[in-house]
Amino acid sequence: MIEDFHITEDKSRISFYAGMVTSAFTFAEFATGLFWGRLSDRIGRKPVLLMGLIGTALSVLIFGFAPNLTVALLARAVGGLLNGNMGVLQTTVAELVTVKEHQPRAYTIMPVVWCLGSIVGPMIGGALARPCISYPELFAPGTIWDRYPYLLPNLFSALIVLVGVINGILFLEETHAEKKSRRDRGRELGDWILSGIPSLRKCAEVRDEKFKLAAELAEEEQPLMDHDEELPGYRTNENSPQNSPLLKSTPGPRLPDLDNIAARENDRDSRIFTRPVILNIMSFGILAFHTMTFDQLFPVFLSTEAPEHKAPMSLPFKFVDGFGLDSKTVGIILSVQGAYSLVINLFVVPVVLKRLGALRLFRLLIIGYFALYLVTPYLVLLPESYRMVGVALVLIWKCTFANMAYPSNAILTADSAPSHLALGTINGVAASTASLCRAFGPTISGILYAVGLQSGYSGLAWWCSALVAIAGAVVGLQIREPHSRLVSRTDDEESGRSRRTQTTS
């Protein structure tokens, strides 16, 4: 698409402009992540998620109609500004899970969906792009499809998102502790639709019963709203002491005390962003920085041609070589990576998370990242017959680590929150931090990689990533086991037994 804008004749510059388009989204997402997180704390998770989907649909439509780079950048920026769903989704998952043993499975659902999208999305995009060339019998030259050759895949994406919006309006449940009890006309319509389909009605009844039982257990075993620290700014008006009949008076109108408002905001933030929360957010940002760097750098690393006149090597650090793989081969390798990620998220990650626990697993992973980045550039020095074996092993290493590290950090962040009422704000800041790191990571690594090739140290960018991983390990090892508010399975079973005993008696 960037090439079709005819910005430059230099093929090597296309990746630079493609990076600009990617960065437009991440920088915009960074700018609004905290806003969407705090808004979800105030009005609920469901409205923010739906607004994010609508923003995504608008963004991809503008992107499909983009006639030049400027409009493409604007479209991606709109997508980042209007879509704060990453942090809010993490918050929603945290609030849906009421039993601690269910966390590993719950936090791998999003990576599974992401893997499916990363596999199916490029296939659909490639099949629908330039339809006048691919399907001339269906899309005639000179039509809108010829003028905007990338409109069709983006239009298809917008329709899929629209289906998601409708599904969310009808069937998505609000998870915010203070907002879930309010009336939801969309859910009422969805339940009415389900009531007309016998098989789906039975599923809905089972679902409602499970949610009701989970809510009762959470209230009995862990009365969060009674004993948890309730943060200033997150109380409802109904519970406010100013609304007590004994304390009410009829003072005249007065201007708000701005100093008191600022003091309350600062006090609220200081109570939300405790040391454990800050450490988890920092770890998330550093993890996003070096994993995104790998994702951006590895395809370039595989496609780099070996120099015609190799400079003399001076091991262990001074060497330059390349694989010289074509883009099709690199694409196949990356698609296999997506399939592997899908499999381990379904069958491996939940088991390992449950066995080791989020904190122990996260510590093991952040220590091992240093070795991954240290050895990766040496793949070019392997004998020709062993090179692809080395590539496969490194990709398995990287995918396994990444697909376990992100859910582990998400669980630790949710458990470290001083109150579930502040989860939206915390995950919003975490998402903004990760977006900023993802924006800078590929840019910095690209510069370092070019400098390394010119100076004879082709591993420079990788070794700098290893140093960043060391910094992440230093931060991550300071994280302590948070006190989880979730009901454990043993408590769940004991509560069930006592409930049955009371019923029998």
Short mmCIF file of C-alpha atoms in Angstrom, two decimals:
data_model
loop_
_atom_site.label_atom_id
_atom_site.label_comp_id
_atom_site.label_asym_id
_atom_site.label_seq_id
_atom_site.Cartn_x
_atom_site.Cartn_y
_atom_site.Cartn_z
CA MET A 1 0.00 0.00 0.00
CA ILE A 2 2.81 2.40 0.90
CA GLU A 3 4.52 1.58 -2.39
CA ASP A 4 1.32 2.46 -4.29
CA PHE A 5 1.39 5.96 -2.80
CA HIS A 6 4.50 6.59 -4.97
CA ILE A 7 6.25 8.54 -2.22
CA THR A 8 9.73 7.41 -3.15
CA GLU A 9 11.53 5.37 -5.77
CA ASP A 10 13.94 4.01 -3.16
CA LYS A 11 12.61 0.60 -2.10
CA SER A 12 14.62 0.68 1.11
CA ARG A 13 12.68 3.77 2.25
CA ILE A 14 9.31 2.01 2.09
CA SER A 15 9.90 0.25 5.42
CA PHE A 16 10.57 3.66 6.99
CA TYR A 17 7.20 5.04 5.87
CA ALA A 18 5.47 1.81 6.89
CA GLY A 19 7.00 2.27 10.32
CA MET A 20 5.60 5.81 10.43
CA VAL A 21 2.09 4.45 9.82
CA THR A 22 2.53 1.90 12.61
CA SER A 23 3.94 4.50 14.99
CA ALA A 24 1.00 6.86 14.33
CA PHE A 25 -1.31 4.31 15.94
CA THR A 26 0.92 3.52 18.92
CA PHE A 27 1.68 7.17 19.74
CA ALA A 28 -2.03 8.04 19.55
CA GLU A 29 -2.88 5.04 21.73
CA PHE A 30 -0.28 6.19 24.24
CA ALA A 31 -1.87 9.65 24.36
CA THR A 32 -5.36 8.39 25.24
CA GLY A 33 -4.78 5.13 27.13
CA LEU A 34 -5.12 6.72 30.56
CA PHE A 35 -8.21 8.67 29.48
CA TRP A 36 -10.07 5.56 28.33
CA GLY A 37 -9.03 3.65 31.43
CA ARG A 38 -10.32 6.34 33.76
CA LEU A 39 -13.47 6.77 31.70
CA SER A 40 -14.18 3.04 32.06
CA ASP A 41 -13.86 3.44 35.84
CA ARG A 42 -16.49 6.19 35.72
CA ILE A 43 -19.07 5.00 33.19
CA GLY A 44 -18.35 1.26 33.00
CA ARG A 45 -16.37 -1.12 30.80
CA LYS A 46 -19.05 -1.94 28.23
CA PRO A 47 -19.62 1.60 26.87
CA VAL A 48 -15.87 2.17 26.49
CA LEU A 49 -15.35 -1.15 24.72
CA LEU A 50 -18.18 -0.38 22.30
CA MET A 51 -16.83 3.12 21.62
CA GLY A 52 -13.42 1.58 20.94
CA LEU A 53 -14.89 -0.81 18.39
CA ILE A 54 -16.76 2.01 16.66
CA GLY A 55 -13.51 4.00 16.57
CA THR A 56 -11.74 1.02 15.01
CA ALA A 57 -14.41 0.71 12.31
CA LEU A 58 -14.12 4.42 11.50
CA SER A 59 -10.33 4.15 11.37
CA VAL A 60 -10.20 1.23 8.94
CA LEU A 61 -12.76 2.89 6.66
CA ILE A 62 -10.66 6.06 6.47
CA PHE A 63 -7.58 3.90 5.89
CA GLY A 64 -9.30 2.11 3.01
CA PHE A 65 -10.10 5.43 1.32
CA ALA A 66 -6.60 6.85 1.92
CA PRO A 67 -5.24 8.33 -1.35
CA ASN A 68 -1.88 9.29 0.16
CA LEU A 69 0.40 8.86 3.16
CA THR A 70 -1.07 11.82 5.04
CA VAL A 71 -4.57 10.35 5.12
CA ALA A 72 -3.16 6.93 6.01
CA LEU A 73 -1.33 8.46 8.98
CA LEU A 74 -4.50 10.29 10.01
CA ALA A 75 -6.53 7.08 9.82
CA ARG A 76 -4.12 5.16 12.02
CA ALA A 77 -3.94 8.06 14.48
CA VAL A 78 -7.75 8.11 14.69
CA GLY A 79 -7.66 4.38 15.41
CA GLY A 80 -5.20 4.89 18.25
CA LEU A 81 -7.04 7.87 19.72
CA LEU A 82 -10.48 6.26 19.71
CA ASN A 83 -9.49 2.75 20.72
CA GLY A 84 -8.50 2.21 24.34
CA ASN A 85 -9.74 -1.35 24.37
CA MET A 86 -6.50 -3.14 25.24
CA GLY A 87 -6.33 -1.87 28.81
CA VAL A 88 -10.11 -2.01 29.29
CA LEU A 89 -10.22 -5.61 28.04
CA GLN A 90 -7.57 -6.59 30.58
CA THR A 91 -9.71 -4.93 33.25
CA THR A 92 -12.83 -6.76 32.09
CA VAL A 93 -11.06 -10.12 32.22
CA ALA A 94 -9.81 -9.36 35.73
CA GLU A 95 -13.34 -8.55 36.89
CA LEU A 96 -14.90 -11.59 35.24
CA VAL A 97 -12.56 -14.03 36.99
CA THR A 98 -13.84 -14.74 40.50
CA VAL A 99 -11.85 -17.93 41.20
CA LYS A 100 -8.05 -17.72 41.37
CA GLU A 101 -7.52 -21.07 39.64
CA HIS A 102 -9.39 -19.77 36.58
CA GLN A 103 -6.91 -16.94 35.96
CA PRO A 104 -4.45 -18.91 33.76
CA ARG A 105 -7.17 -19.98 31.32
CA ALA A 106 -8.93 -16.60 31.33
CA TYR A 107 -5.79 -14.58 30.59
CA THR A 108 -4.84 -16.77 27.61
CA ILE A 109 -8.13 -16.13 25.78
CA MET A 110 -6.98 -12.75 24.42
CA PRO A 111 -3.65 -14.11 23.08
CA VAL A 112 -5.55 -16.97 21.39
CA VAL A 113 -7.89 -14.52 19.65
CA TRP A 114 -4.91 -12.34 18.72
CA CYS A 115 -3.12 -15.35 17.19
CA LEU A 116 -6.20 -16.24 15.16
CA GLY A 117 -6.40 -12.68 13.90
CA SER A 118 -2.70 -12.59 13.03
CA ILE A 119 -3.09 -15.77 10.98
CA VAL A 120 -6.43 -15.09 9.27
CA GLY A 121 -6.10 -11.30 8.92
CA PRO A 122 -3.10 -11.18 6.55
CA MET A 123 -4.60 -13.99 4.48
CA ILE A 124 -7.89 -12.10 4.02
CA GLY A 125 -6.09 -8.80 3.46
CA GLY A 126 -3.87 -10.31 0.80
CA ALA A 127 -6.80 -12.01 -0.91
CA LEU A 128 -9.02 -8.90 -1.04
CA ALA A 129 -6.41 -6.22 -1.80
CA ARG A 130 -6.30 -4.87 -5.38
CA PRO A 131 -9.50 -6.69 -6.42
CA CYS A 132 -9.44 -5.23 -9.93
CA ILE A 133 -6.18 -7.08 -10.53
CA SER A 134 -7.03 -10.26 -8.60
CA TYR A 135 -10.67 -10.58 -9.69
CA PRO A 136 -11.12 -8.51 -12.90
CA GLU A 137 -14.32 -10.39 -13.79
CA LEU A 138 -15.98 -9.14 -10.57
CA PHE A 139 -14.35 -5.72 -10.12
CA ALA A 140 -14.07 -3.74 -13.32
CA PRO A 141 -11.26 -1.23 -13.90
CA GLY A 142 -12.23 2.41 -13.46
CA THR A 143 -14.58 1.71 -10.55
CA ILE A 144 -14.16 2.75 -6.92
CA TRP A 145 -12.28 -0.50 -6.30
CA ASP A 146 -9.69 0.54 -8.86
CA ARG A 147 -9.33 4.04 -7.43
CA TYR A 148 -9.00 2.70 -3.88
CA PRO A 149 -7.38 -0.72 -4.30
CA TYR A 150 -7.21 -1.36 -0.54
CA LEU A 151 -10.79 -0.38 0.27
CA LEU A 152 -12.25 -3.90 0.02
CA PRO A 153 -10.18 -5.55 2.80
CA ASN A 154 -10.73 -2.55 5.06
CA LEU A 155 -14.46 -2.54 4.31
CA PHE A 156 -14.56 -6.23 5.20
CA SER A 157 -12.74 -5.46 8.46
CA ALA A 158 -15.22 -2.68 9.26
CA LEU A 159 -18.14 -5.08 8.74
CA ILE A 160 -16.55 -7.63 11.08
CA VAL A 161 -16.09 -4.90 13.69
CA LEU A 162 -19.72 -3.85 13.21
CA VAL A 163 -20.79 -7.42 13.95
CA GLY A 164 -18.71 -7.18 17.12
CA VAL A 165 -20.47 -3.94 18.11
CA ILE A 166 -23.92 -5.50 17.65
CA ASN A 167 -22.85 -8.60 19.56
CA GLY A 168 -21.49 -6.41 22.36
CA ILE A 169 -24.65 -4.33 22.62
CA LEU A 170 -26.86 -7.41 22.85
CA PHE A 171 -24.81 -9.87 24.87
CA LEU A 172 -21.81 -8.22 26.58
CA GLU A 173 -22.21 -7.93 30.34
CA GLU A 174 -21.02 -4.97 32.36
CA THR A 175 -18.33 -6.03 34.85
CA HIS A 176 -17.73 -2.80 36.79
CA ALA A 177 -18.67 -3.46 40.43
CA GLU A 178 -20.75 -0.29 40.76
CA LYS A 179 -22.23 -0.22 37.24
CA LYS A 180 -23.26 -3.84 36.67
CA SER A 181 -26.59 -3.44 38.48
CA ARG A 182 -27.91 -0.63 36.27
CA ARG A 183 -30.42 -1.36 33.56
CA ASP A 184 -29.01 -2.47 30.19
CA ARG A 185 -31.61 -2.26 27.42
CA GLY A 186 -29.22 -3.88 24.96
CA ARG A 187 -28.86 -6.96 27.17
CA GLU A 188 -32.63 -7.05 27.64
CA LEU A 189 -33.07 -7.13 23.86
CA GLY A 190 -30.39 -9.81 23.59
CA ASP A 191 -32.10 -11.97 26.23
CA TRP A 192 -35.41 -11.54 24.39
CA ILE A 193 -33.78 -12.74 21.17
CA LEU A 194 -32.26 -15.74 22.96
CA SER A 195 -35.59 -16.58 24.56
CA GLY A 196 -37.01 -17.31 21.12
CA ILE A 197 -34.35 -19.95 20.41
CA PRO A 198 -34.77 -22.94 22.79
CA SER A 199 -31.18 -24.23 22.59
CA LEU A 200 -29.67 -20.79 23.13
CA ARG A 201 -32.17 -19.98 25.90
CA LYS A 202 -30.92 -22.96 27.90
CA CYS A 203 -27.30 -21.82 27.45
CA ALA A 204 -28.25 -18.32 28.61
CA GLU A 205 -29.94 -19.71 31.72
CA VAL A 206 -26.86 -21.76 32.60
CA ARG A 207 -24.65 -18.71 32.04
CA ASP A 208 -26.81 -16.49 34.26
CA GLU A 209 -26.82 -19.11 37.00
CA LYS A 210 -23.03 -19.34 36.93
CA PHE A 211 -22.63 -15.58 37.13
CA LYS A 212 -25.12 -15.40 39.99
CA LEU A 213 -23.34 -18.14 41.94
CA ALA A 214 -19.94 -16.54 41.34
CA ALA A 215 -21.23 -13.18 42.55
CA GLU A 216 -22.69 -14.74 45.70
CA LEU A 217 -19.44 -16.54 46.47
CA ALA A 218 -17.42 -13.39 45.92
CA GLU A 219 -19.67 -11.44 48.28
CA GLU A 220 -19.58 -14.14 50.98
CA GLU A 221 -15.89 -14.96 50.87
CA GLN A 222 -14.56 -11.55 50.06
CA PRO A 223 -16.76 -8.53 50.61
CA LEU A 224 -14.64 -6.21 48.51
CA MET A 225 -16.87 -3.21 48.78
CA ASP A 226 -17.03 -3.43 52.59
CA HIS A 227 -13.42 -4.14 53.50
CA ASP A 228 -11.35 -3.07 50.52
CA GLU A 229 -9.73 0.30 50.38
CA GLU A 230 -12.25 2.47 48.62
CA LEU A 231 -10.41 5.06 46.65
CA PRO A 232 -11.37 8.72 46.62
CA GLY A 233 -13.13 9.60 43.42
CA TYR A 234 -14.60 6.13 42.95
CA ARG A 235 -17.47 6.29 45.45
CA THR A 236 -21.04 6.56 44.23
CA ASN A 237 -23.15 9.53 45.20
CA GLU A 238 -25.58 7.23 47.01
CA ASN A 239 -22.85 6.10 49.43
CA SER A 240 -21.46 9.55 49.95
CA PRO A 241 -21.68 10.80 53.54
CA GLN A 242 -22.82 14.18 52.24
CA ASN A 243 -26.08 12.53 51.17
CA SER A 244 -26.88 11.28 54.68
CA PRO A 245 -30.13 12.83 55.96
CA LEU A 246 -28.47 13.55 59.32
CA LEU A 247 -25.73 15.57 57.72
CA LYS A 248 -27.69 17.41 55.06
CA SER A 249 -28.01 21.14 55.24
CA THR A 250 -29.08 23.85 52.85
CA PRO A 251 -26.04 25.97 52.20
CA GLY A 252 -26.12 28.55 49.48
CA PRO A 253 -24.29 28.09 46.20
CA ARG A 254 -20.53 28.30 46.41
CA LEU A 255 -17.61 27.95 44.06
CA PRO A 256 -15.68 24.66 44.10
CA ASP A 257 -12.44 24.64 46.06
CA LEU A 258 -9.90 23.94 43.33
CA ASP A 259 -7.12 23.29 45.84
CA ASN A 260 -9.18 20.60 47.54
CA ILE A 261 -10.05 19.02 44.19
CA ALA A 262 -6.38 18.90 43.19
CA ALA A 263 -5.44 17.47 46.59
CA ARG A 264 -8.07 14.74 46.27
CA GLU A 265 -6.85 13.86 42.77
CA ASN A 266 -3.24 13.63 43.96
CA ASP A 267 -4.25 11.56 46.98
CA ARG A 268 -6.26 9.21 44.78
CA ASP A 269 -3.38 8.73 42.35
CA SER A 270 -0.91 8.09 45.17
CA ARG A 271 -3.19 5.40 46.57
CA ILE A 272 -3.77 3.80 43.18
CA PHE A 273 -0.17 3.78 41.95
CA THR A 274 1.47 1.92 44.79
CA ARG A 275 4.97 0.49 44.49
CA PRO A 276 3.76 -2.98 43.33
CA VAL A 277 1.54 -1.38 40.67
CA ILE A 278 4.37 0.84 39.40
CA LEU A 279 6.80 -2.11 39.25
CA ASN A 280 4.33 -4.18 37.24
CA ILE A 281 3.66 -1.32 34.81
CA MET A 282 7.40 -0.72 34.35
CA SER A 283 7.94 -4.44 33.71
CA PHE A 284 5.12 -4.43 31.17
CA GLY A 285 6.60 -1.45 29.34
CA ILE A 286 10.10 -2.93 29.19
CA LEU A 287 8.69 -6.28 28.06
CA ALA A 288 6.73 -4.54 25.29
CA PHE A 289 9.84 -2.63 24.21
CA HIS A 290 12.15 -5.58 23.64
CA THR A 291 9.53 -8.07 22.38
CA MET A 292 8.26 -5.57 19.82
CA THR A 293 11.87 -4.92 18.85
CA PHE A 294 12.32 -8.63 18.17
CA ASP A 295 9.11 -8.81 16.11
CA GLN A 296 10.22 -5.88 13.96
CA LEU A 297 13.88 -6.82 13.71
CA PHE A 298 13.73 -10.56 13.05
CA PRO A 299 12.13 -10.37 9.56
CA VAL A 300 14.73 -7.75 8.58
CA PHE A 301 17.45 -9.98 10.03
CA LEU A 302 16.26 -12.94 7.93
CA SER A 303 16.00 -10.91 4.72
CA THR A 304 19.38 -9.17 5.06
CA GLU A 305 21.69 -10.18 2.22
CA ALA A 306 25.18 -11.42 2.93
CA PRO A 307 27.75 -8.77 1.91
CA GLU A 308 29.49 -9.38 -1.42
CA HIS A 309 32.87 -8.68 0.11
CA LYS A 310 32.88 -9.94 3.66
CA ALA A 311 35.01 -7.98 6.08
CA PRO A 312 37.35 -9.99 8.28
CA MET A 313 35.63 -11.28 11.42
CA SER A 314 36.91 -10.67 14.91
CA LEU A 315 34.85 -12.92 17.17
CA PRO A 316 33.06 -12.87 19.48
CA PHE A 317 31.50 -9.53 18.49
CA LYS A 318 32.72 -8.25 15.14
CA PHE A 319 31.06 -10.05 12.22
CA VAL A 320 28.60 -9.30 9.41
CA ASP A 321 26.55 -11.86 7.50
CA GLY A 322 22.96 -12.49 6.46
CA PHE A 323 20.40 -15.10 5.48
CA GLY A 324 19.16 -13.37 2.32
CA LEU A 325 15.69 -14.96 2.47
CA ASP A 326 13.00 -13.66 0.14
CA SER A 327 9.82 -12.07 1.50
CA LYS A 328 7.69 -15.13 0.71
CA THR A 329 9.89 -17.42 2.78
CA VAL A 330 9.96 -14.93 5.64
CA GLY A 331 6.16 -14.72 5.48
CA ILE A 332 5.83 -18.50 5.72
CA ILE A 333 8.14 -18.56 8.74
CA LEU A 334 6.12 -15.87 10.49
CA SER A 335 2.79 -17.60 9.74
CA VAL A 336 4.14 -20.82 11.28
CA GLN A 337 5.11 -18.74 14.29
CA GLY A 338 1.48 -17.59 14.62
CA ALA A 339 0.19 -21.17 14.42
CA TYR A 340 2.66 -22.29 17.11
CA SER A 341 1.59 -19.41 19.36
CA LEU A 342 -2.04 -20.44 18.97
CA VAL A 343 -1.30 -24.05 19.96
CA ILE A 344 0.72 -23.25 23.08
CA ASN A 345 -1.84 -20.68 24.24
CA LEU A 346 -4.53 -23.32 24.05
CA PHE A 347 -2.69 -26.26 25.58
CA VAL A 348 0.57 -25.22 27.27
CA VAL A 349 0.39 -21.73 28.78
CA PRO A 350 -2.60 -22.32 31.12
CA VAL A 351 -1.03 -25.51 32.49
CA VAL A 352 2.37 -23.93 33.14
CA LEU A 353 0.81 -20.80 34.66
CA LYS A 354 -1.29 -22.90 36.99
CA ARG A 355 1.64 -25.11 37.99
CA LEU A 356 4.29 -22.43 38.60
CA GLY A 357 2.16 -19.41 39.42
CA ALA A 358 2.30 -16.02 37.72
CA LEU A 359 5.16 -14.53 39.76
CA ARG A 360 7.56 -17.48 39.61
CA LEU A 361 6.96 -17.97 35.89
CA PHE A 362 7.38 -14.26 35.12
CA ARG A 363 10.70 -14.16 36.98
CA LEU A 364 12.05 -17.16 35.08
CA LEU A 365 11.05 -15.65 31.75
CA ILE A 366 12.48 -12.16 32.25
CA ILE A 367 15.83 -13.68 33.26
CA GLY A 368 15.91 -15.88 30.15
CA TYR A 369 15.25 -13.06 27.66
CA PHE A 370 18.83 -11.83 27.99
CA ALA A 371 20.19 -15.13 26.64
CA LEU A 372 17.69 -15.12 23.75
CA TYR A 373 18.86 -11.75 22.43
CA LEU A 374 22.49 -12.56 23.10
CA VAL A 375 22.57 -15.67 20.87
CA THR A 376 20.18 -14.63 18.06
CA PRO A 377 22.72 -12.70 15.90
CA TYR A 378 25.07 -15.69 15.93
CA LEU A 379 22.61 -17.71 13.83
CA VAL A 380 24.28 -16.30 10.70
CA LEU A 381 27.53 -18.03 11.72
CA LEU A 382 25.98 -21.51 11.75
CA PRO A 383 26.75 -23.90 8.88
CA GLU A 384 24.26 -23.61 6.03
CA SER A 385 22.60 -26.95 6.86
CA TYR A 386 21.90 -25.90 10.46
CA ARG A 387 20.76 -22.32 9.91
CA MET A 388 17.02 -22.99 9.56
CA VAL A 389 17.13 -25.32 12.55
CA GLY A 390 18.61 -22.46 14.55
CA VAL A 391 15.93 -20.07 13.28
CA ALA A 392 13.19 -22.52 14.30
CA LEU A 393 14.63 -22.98 17.79
CA VAL A 394 14.97 -19.22 18.35
CA LEU A 395 11.38 -18.62 17.19
CA ILE A 396 10.07 -21.37 19.48
CA TRP A 397 12.06 -19.83 22.34
CA LYS A 398 10.75 -16.35 21.64
CA CYS A 399 7.10 -17.36 21.10
CA THR A 400 7.03 -19.52 24.21
CA PHE A 401 8.47 -16.75 26.37
CA ALA A 402 6.22 -14.00 24.97
CA ASN A 403 3.02 -16.02 25.21
CA MET A 404 3.73 -16.81 28.86
CA ALA A 405 5.18 -13.46 29.96
CA TYR A 406 2.25 -11.25 28.95
CA PRO A 407 -0.50 -13.23 30.76
CA SER A 408 1.74 -13.56 33.82
CA ASN A 409 2.27 -9.80 33.97
CA ALA A 410 -1.45 -9.14 33.43
CA ILE A 411 -2.35 -11.39 36.38
CA LEU A 412 0.26 -9.75 38.62
CA THR A 413 -0.96 -6.27 37.65
CA ALA A 414 -4.60 -7.14 38.37
CA ASP A 415 -3.74 -8.74 41.72
CA SER A 416 -1.55 -5.80 42.78
CA ALA A 417 -4.34 -3.23 42.29
CA PRO A 418 -5.34 -1.65 45.63
CA SER A 419 -8.97 -1.79 44.50
CA HIS A 420 -10.84 -3.31 41.58
CA LEU A 421 -12.53 0.06 41.18
CA ALA A 422 -9.17 1.43 40.00
CA LEU A 423 -8.34 -1.38 37.56
CA GLY A 424 -9.40 0.66 34.53
CA THR A 425 -7.04 3.49 35.40
CA ILE A 426 -4.16 1.10 36.15
CA ASN A 427 -4.58 -0.91 32.95
CA GLY A 428 -5.02 2.32 30.99
CA VAL A 429 -1.64 3.58 32.21
CA ALA A 430 -0.10 0.16 31.51
CA ALA A 431 -1.49 0.16 27.96
CA SER A 432 -0.21 3.71 27.37
CA THR A 433 3.23 2.76 28.66
CA ALA A 434 3.37 -0.30 26.41
CA SER A 435 2.22 1.73 23.40
CA LEU A 436 4.97 4.29 23.90
CA CYS A 437 7.59 1.56 24.23
CA ARG A 438 6.28 -0.24 21.15
CA ALA A 439 6.51 3.02 19.21
CA PHE A 440 10.13 3.72 20.14
CA GLY A 441 11.42 0.14 20.14
CA PRO A 442 11.33 -0.60 16.39
CA THR A 443 12.63 2.87 15.50
CA ILE A 444 15.63 2.67 17.82
CA SER A 445 16.41 -0.93 16.88
CA GLY A 446 16.25 -0.10 13.16
CA ILE A 447 18.80 2.68 13.60
CA LEU A 448 21.07 0.42 15.68
CA TYR A 449 20.80 -2.40 13.16
CA ALA A 450 21.83 -0.13 10.28
CA VAL A 451 24.74 1.27 12.32
CA GLY A 452 25.81 -2.26 13.24
CA LEU A 453 25.87 -3.43 9.62
CA GLN A 454 27.93 -0.41 8.56
CA SER A 455 30.42 -0.75 11.40
CA GLY A 456 30.83 -4.51 11.19
CA TYR A 457 28.92 -5.37 14.36
CA SER A 458 25.71 -6.90 12.98
CA GLY A 459 24.59 -8.00 16.44
CA LEU A 460 24.57 -4.47 17.88
CA ALA A 461 20.77 -4.06 17.94
CA TRP A 462 20.29 -7.52 19.46
CA TRP A 463 22.82 -6.95 22.21
CA CYS A 464 21.23 -3.62 23.07
CA SER A 465 17.93 -5.48 23.42
CA ALA A 466 19.72 -7.87 25.77
CA LEU A 467 20.74 -4.90 27.94
CA VAL A 468 17.12 -3.70 27.97
CA ALA A 469 16.06 -7.22 29.00
CA ILE A 470 18.55 -7.06 31.90
CA ALA A 471 16.93 -3.81 33.03
CA GLY A 472 13.55 -5.54 32.82
CA ALA A 473 14.85 -8.41 34.94
CA VAL A 474 16.15 -6.00 37.58
CA VAL A 475 12.73 -4.35 37.80
CA GLY A 476 10.77 -7.60 37.59
CA LEU A 477 12.72 -9.36 40.35
CA GLN A 478 11.56 -6.66 42.77
CA ILE A 479 7.92 -7.66 42.26
CA ARG A 480 6.49 -9.55 45.22
CA GLU A 481 3.56 -11.94 45.38
CA PRO A 482 0.44 -9.74 45.56
CA HIS A 483 -2.46 -10.47 47.87
CA SER A 484 -5.19 -11.73 45.57
CA ARG A 485 -8.80 -10.84 46.32
CA LEU A 486 -10.09 -13.81 44.34
CA VAL A 487 -11.84 -16.78 45.88
CA SER A 488 -9.70 -19.92 45.72
CA ARG A 489 -11.10 -23.24 44.56
CA THR A 490 -10.86 -24.70 48.08
CA ASP A 491 -12.85 -21.79 49.48
CA ASP A 492 -15.34 -22.26 46.66
CA GLU A 493 -15.80 -25.93 47.52
CA GLU A 494 -16.08 -25.27 51.26
CA SER A 495 -18.69 -22.58 50.63
CA GLY A 496 -20.63 -24.98 48.44
CA ARG A 497 -20.55 -27.67 51.11
CA SER A 498 -21.70 -25.28 53.81
CA ARG A 499 -24.47 -24.04 51.51
CA ARG A 500 -25.68 -27.61 50.96
CA THR A 501 -25.47 -28.35 54.70
CA GLN A 502 -27.60 -25.31 55.52
CA THR A 503 -30.13 -26.33 52.88
CA THR A 504 -30.32 -29.89 54.27
CA SER A 505 -30.75 -28.71 57.83
#
